[in-house]
GROMACS .gro file of C-alpha atoms in nm:
model
  172
    1MET     CA    1  -1.067  -2.303   1.722
    2SER     CA    2  -0.857  -2.447   1.440
    3GLY     CA    3  -1.003  -2.740   1.254
    4ALA     CA    4  -1.362  -2.657   1.347
    5PRO     CA    5  -1.631  -2.590   1.086
    6LEU     CA    6  -1.718  -2.232   0.996
    7VAL     CA    7  -2.088  -2.329   1.001
    8VAL     CA    8  -2.274  -2.648   1.099
    9LEU     CA    9  -2.621  -2.704   0.950
   10VAL     CA   10  -2.883  -2.909   1.135
   11GLY     CA   11  -3.249  -2.975   1.065
   12PRO     CA   12  -3.493  -3.242   0.952
   13MET     CA   13  -3.455  -3.459   0.644
   14GLY     CA   14  -3.549  -3.278   0.326
   15VAL     CA   15  -3.507  -2.926   0.469
   16GLY     CA   16  -3.229  -2.846   0.222
   17LYS     CA   17  -2.913  -2.881   0.433
   18SER     CA   18  -2.713  -3.018   0.138
   19THR     CA   19  -2.835  -2.760  -0.112
   20VAL     CA   20  -2.802  -2.464   0.124
   21GLY     CA   21  -2.474  -2.599   0.258
   22GLN     CA   22  -2.321  -2.608  -0.089
   23LEU     CA   23  -2.449  -2.257  -0.164
   24LEU     CA   24  -2.314  -2.127   0.168
   25ALA     CA   25  -1.975  -2.288   0.108
   26GLY     CA   26  -1.958  -2.128  -0.235
   27ARG     CA   27  -2.052  -1.784  -0.102
   28LEU     CA   28  -1.803  -1.811   0.184
   29GLY     CA   29  -1.522  -1.954  -0.028
   30VAL     CA   30  -1.484  -2.268   0.185
   31GLY     CA   31  -1.534  -2.643   0.141
   32TYR     CA   32  -1.856  -2.833   0.196
   33ARG     CA   33  -1.897  -3.164   0.378
   34ASP     CA   34  -2.200  -3.379   0.460
   35THR     CA   35  -2.174  -3.648   0.730
   36ASP     CA   36  -2.437  -3.864   0.556
   37GLU     CA   37  -2.219  -3.860   0.243
   38ASP     CA   38  -1.918  -3.953   0.458
   39ILE     CA   39  -2.107  -4.258   0.591
   40VAL     CA   40  -2.227  -4.366   0.245
   41SER     CA   41  -1.876  -4.329   0.106
   42ALA     CA   42  -1.715  -4.522   0.392
   43ARG     CA   43  -1.972  -4.805   0.385
   44GLY     CA   44  -2.037  -4.820   0.011
   45ARG     CA   45  -2.411  -4.838   0.078
   46SER     CA   46  -2.700  -4.595   0.105
   47ILE     CA   47  -2.832  -4.472   0.440
   48ALA     CA   48  -3.157  -4.662   0.372
   49GLU     CA   49  -2.963  -4.987   0.312
   50ILE     CA   50  -2.766  -4.941   0.634
   51PHE     CA   51  -3.092  -4.883   0.826
   52VAL     CA   52  -3.253  -5.195   0.679
   53ASP     CA   53  -2.949  -5.426   0.700
   54GLU     CA   54  -2.789  -5.313   1.026
   55GLY     CA   55  -3.068  -5.127   1.209
   56GLU     CA   56  -3.100  -4.773   1.338
   57PRO     CA   57  -2.873  -4.819   1.644
   58ALA     CA   58  -2.583  -4.931   1.421
   59PHE     CA   59  -2.643  -4.638   1.188
   60ARG     CA   60  -2.650  -4.392   1.480
   61GLU     CA   61  -2.309  -4.518   1.597
   62LEU     CA   62  -2.168  -4.466   1.245
   63GLU     CA   63  -2.326  -4.120   1.241
   64LYS     CA   64  -2.184  -4.026   1.581
   65SER     CA   65  -1.834  -4.122   1.467
   66ALA     CA   66  -1.872  -3.939   1.134
   67VAL     CA   67  -1.987  -3.620   1.309
   68ARG     CA   68  -1.703  -3.633   1.563
   69THR     CA   69  -1.447  -3.674   1.282
   70ALA     CA   70  -1.596  -3.396   1.070
   71LEU     CA   71  -1.621  -3.151   1.361
   72THR     CA   72  -1.247  -3.174   1.419
   73GLY     CA   73  -1.128  -3.206   1.063
   74HIS     CA   74  -1.337  -2.972   0.847
   75GLU     CA   75  -1.314  -2.593   0.845
   76GLY     CA   76  -1.588  -2.516   0.594
   77VAL     CA   77  -1.964  -2.573   0.596
   78LEU     CA   78  -2.075  -2.901   0.753
   79ALA     CA   79  -2.422  -3.054   0.713
   80LEU     CA   80  -2.533  -3.315   0.967
   81GLY     CA   81  -2.790  -3.588   0.911
   82GLY     CA   82  -3.138  -3.514   1.044
   83GLY     CA   83  -3.103  -3.742   1.346
   84ALA     CA   84  -2.744  -3.659   1.443
   85ILE     CA   85  -2.865  -3.432   1.724
   86LEU     CA   86  -3.036  -3.725   1.900
   87ASP     CA   87  -2.700  -3.820   2.053
   88ALA     CA   88  -2.612  -3.631   2.372
   89ASP     CA   89  -2.238  -3.654   2.301
   90THR     CA   90  -2.292  -3.503   1.956
   91ARG     CA   91  -2.499  -3.220   2.105
   92ALA     CA   92  -2.217  -3.156   2.355
   93LEU     CA   93  -1.964  -3.140   2.069
   94LEU     CA   94  -2.181  -2.874   1.902
   95THR     CA   95  -2.152  -2.646   2.206
   96GLY     CA   96  -1.953  -2.340   2.103
   97GLN     CA   97  -1.996  -2.413   1.730
   98ARG     CA   98  -2.179  -2.178   1.491
   99VAL     CA   99  -2.491  -2.389   1.425
  100ALA     CA  100  -2.779  -2.297   1.193
  101TYR     CA  101  -3.102  -2.491   1.241
  102LEU     CA  102  -3.294  -2.495   0.912
  103SER     CA  103  -3.660  -2.537   1.006
  104MET     CA  104  -3.975  -2.621   0.811
  105GLY     CA  105  -4.334  -2.718   0.875
  106VAL     CA  106  -4.500  -3.046   0.777
  107GLU     CA  107  -4.671  -2.902   0.468
  108GLU     CA  108  -4.335  -2.779   0.340
  109ALA     CA  109  -4.187  -3.122   0.415
  110VAL     CA  110  -4.459  -3.287   0.207
  111LYS     CA  111  -4.390  -3.050  -0.084
  112ARG     CA  112  -4.013  -3.097  -0.069
  113THR     CA  113  -3.969  -3.465  -0.003
  114GLY     CA  114  -4.303  -3.610  -0.101
  115LEU     CA  115  -4.229  -3.793   0.225
  116ASN     CA  116  -4.128  -4.087   0.010
  117ALA     CA  117  -4.013  -4.441   0.084
  118ALA     CA  118  -3.645  -4.353   0.038
  119ARG     CA  119  -3.672  -4.207   0.388
  120PRO     CA  120  -3.656  -4.518   0.609
  121LEU     CA  121  -3.802  -4.348   0.915
  122LEU     CA  122  -4.110  -4.233   0.720
  123ALA     CA  123  -4.210  -4.553   0.542
  124VAL     CA  124  -4.553  -4.627   0.693
  125ASN     CA  125  -4.756  -4.310   0.762
  126PRO     CA  126  -4.527  -4.032   0.641
  127ARG     CA  127  -4.712  -3.721   0.764
  128LYS     CA  128  -4.782  -3.867   1.107
  129GLN     CA  129  -4.428  -4.003   1.141
  130TRP     CA  130  -4.273  -3.673   1.027
  131ARG     CA  131  -4.477  -3.485   1.289
  132GLU     CA  132  -4.374  -3.733   1.559
  133LEU     CA  133  -4.008  -3.709   1.456
  134MET     CA  134  -4.023  -3.331   1.475
  135GLU     CA  135  -4.199  -3.338   1.814
  136ALA     CA  136  -3.913  -3.555   1.941
  137ARG     CA  137  -3.636  -3.354   1.773
  138ARG     CA  138  -3.739  -2.986   1.749
  139HIS     CA  139  -3.622  -2.898   2.101
  140LEU     CA  140  -3.287  -3.071   2.032
  141TYR     CA  141  -3.235  -2.872   1.711
  142GLU     CA  142  -3.318  -2.555   1.904
  143GLU     CA  143  -3.085  -2.657   2.189
  144VAL     CA  144  -2.779  -2.676   1.961
  145ALA     CA  145  -2.870  -2.384   1.735
  146THR     CA  146  -2.695  -2.050   1.733
  147VAL     CA  147  -2.960  -1.929   1.485
  148VAL     CA  148  -3.286  -2.065   1.343
  149VAL     CA  149  -3.359  -2.005   0.974
  150ALA     CA  150  -3.712  -2.081   0.851
  151THR     CA  151  -3.714  -2.234   0.504
  152ASP     CA  152  -4.088  -2.250   0.434
  153GLY     CA  153  -4.176  -2.082   0.105
  154ARG     CA  154  -3.816  -1.974   0.042
  155THR     CA  155  -3.582  -2.067  -0.240
  156PRO     CA  156  -3.242  -2.219  -0.150
  157GLU     CA  157  -3.084  -1.884  -0.242
  158GLU     CA  158  -3.319  -1.698  -0.006
  159VAL     CA  159  -3.244  -1.944   0.276
  160THR     CA  160  -2.871  -1.905   0.212
  161ARG     CA  161  -2.896  -1.525   0.230
  162ALA     CA  162  -3.104  -1.548   0.550
  163ALA     CA  163  -2.847  -1.785   0.705
  164LEU     CA  164  -2.557  -1.555   0.612
  165ASP     CA  165  -2.741  -1.260   0.765
  166ALA     CA  166  -2.845  -1.449   1.080
  167LEU     CA  167  -2.490  -1.579   1.131
  168GLU     CA  168  -2.343  -1.237   1.048
  169LEU     CA  169  -2.107  -1.387   0.793
  170LYS     CA  170  -1.967  -1.202   0.493
  171GLU     CA  171  -1.946  -1.347   0.143
  172VAL     CA  172  -1.607  -1.363  -0.024
   0.00000   0.00000   0.00000
């Protein structure tokens, strides 16, 4: 499976995909890539600006394309945006990949993100909206996951170790 990522990280916004992804890449001696960063770099604008200016459907198309490109062109650790799994084609592309779903509860989400306005999908009633997002997405994260790694109450280093163990990967 040449050209495919060693590990793909999925999970809700603020769960620590970027932080854990960078730690995992370092421990495994591979590169790190984040599809949200790919989109920001290509568009020269933040995710929030794209949402506001172009709308969620336009962003989801950009995301779908970024994920497809990264899945075929990156052999290290790949972090996907929180909503990437909403697309059925993207979920199909994740079949056969080594996917770690980083999970967390709403109280942990509040602690980590403050559920702030920089998150365009959480702007009005953050706790309620986060719960609704997770109700809509949890089964999709679980559908694509090879392993589930709970992050509640764990440091990024502890989550990284748990992910390595769950995925049965050896550090370099």
